[in-house]
XYZ file of C-alpha atoms in Angstrom:
122
model
C 96.792 100.543 113.997
C 98.465 99.166 111.785
C 100.052 95.038 111.514
C 101.907 93.110 110.445
C 103.274 90.201 111.535
C 105.507 87.289 109.788
C 105.487 84.362 110.469
C 106.974 80.167 109.507
C 110.569 81.018 109.757
C 112.794 77.922 111.562
C 116.041 76.637 110.896
C 115.551 74.091 107.551
C 118.811 72.135 105.613
C 120.322 73.778 102.140
C 118.451 72.660 99.168
C 115.211 72.830 101.592
C 112.499 74.603 101.210
C 110.060 77.277 104.360
C 106.620 79.370 103.045
C 107.090 82.529 104.846
C 103.495 84.211 105.493
C 102.778 87.647 106.547
C 99.398 88.752 108.138
C 98.063 92.608 107.578
C 95.226 94.409 109.755
C 95.005 98.581 109.955
C 96.523 99.941 106.541
C 95.119 102.697 106.675
C 95.212 101.313 101.436
C 92.510 99.428 101.070
C 95.151 98.278 97.526
C 98.207 98.200 99.375
C 102.004 96.692 97.463
C 103.680 93.695 99.763
C 107.147 93.276 99.541
C 109.878 91.087 100.813
C 113.103 92.138 102.735
C 115.483 90.280 104.603
C 118.783 91.526 106.612
C 121.602 89.378 107.384
C 123.625 89.802 110.233
C 126.234 92.676 110.228
C 124.033 93.546 106.584
C 121.606 96.308 105.821
C 118.730 95.064 104.703
C 117.294 94.260 101.222
C 114.721 94.050 98.636
C 113.751 90.225 98.973
C 110.108 90.597 96.548
C 107.654 92.439 95.935
C 103.965 92.633 94.856
C 101.508 94.310 93.121
C 98.618 95.584 95.214
C 95.900 93.005 92.745
C 99.135 90.168 92.341
C 99.095 91.369 89.132
C 102.402 92.723 89.271
C 105.989 90.200 90.725
C 109.112 91.535 91.157
C 111.717 90.182 92.536
C 116.356 90.657 92.829
C 118.337 88.198 90.885
C 119.292 86.512 93.696
C 116.474 84.375 93.824
C 113.967 84.958 91.351
C 113.617 81.272 90.197
C 113.578 79.951 93.619
C 111.291 82.042 96.042
C 107.153 83.363 94.480
C 105.712 86.071 96.282
C 102.138 85.208 96.365
C 98.392 87.286 97.961
C 95.527 86.032 99.432
C 93.689 89.104 99.652
C 90.605 87.711 101.417
C 93.118 86.316 103.806
C 95.182 89.934 103.690
C 98.605 87.359 104.298
C 100.736 87.413 101.531
C 103.555 84.626 101.252
C 107.340 83.780 99.951
C 107.594 80.156 98.882
C 111.294 79.336 99.554
C 112.690 77.045 97.603
C 116.604 75.367 96.838
C 118.133 77.542 99.694
C 121.309 78.184 100.250
C 123.043 78.746 102.637
C 123.350 82.612 102.097
C 119.310 82.766 102.186
C 119.980 82.508 106.561
C 118.455 85.937 107.550
C 116.233 87.543 109.291
C 112.861 87.985 106.614
C 110.854 91.020 106.962
C 107.339 91.740 105.610
C 106.493 95.315 104.819
C 103.626 97.290 102.885
C 103.274 100.630 100.735
C 101.364 101.618 98.263
C 102.821 101.063 95.376
C 105.579 96.909 94.527
C 108.784 98.932 94.801
C 112.847 97.914 95.532
C 113.747 100.412 98.003
C 113.053 100.370 102.125
C 112.134 103.891 101.882
C 109.271 103.248 99.790
C 107.370 101.111 102.883
C 105.836 102.157 104.821
C 104.372 99.784 107.338
C 107.324 96.158 108.768
C 106.595 93.555 110.367
C 109.046 92.522 113.064
C 110.587 90.111 110.746
C 111.020 86.074 111.496
C 114.320 84.357 110.916
C 115.203 81.973 109.248
C 118.673 79.509 109.083
C 120.357 76.793 106.863
C 121.905 74.354 108.610
C 123.714 71.538 106.252
């Protein structure tokens, strides 16, 4: 069974940092690209970052570039999203996704986690 489990969400002050993790297992393809998406209340799910199967290629939404860093540890079957200089608009449920290729569209990913909540306080 395919599983993607996000963790690390929580409450953080604006300007602070937070590191999200996504542990995956059971993917039908050995070389999986991973992505992070987020969905704020009342808005559609949007692309945040993606990383190729070997970590060589990374992609970021313009809204987070320079502040967020995506990385992965294939030995641990885990992908990370390091978030810094957090802004109120970063508050959302963050979802981890897996696909065959790194992409920016929701439809390009085959499997999704249940999400982890990130709340920004002032």
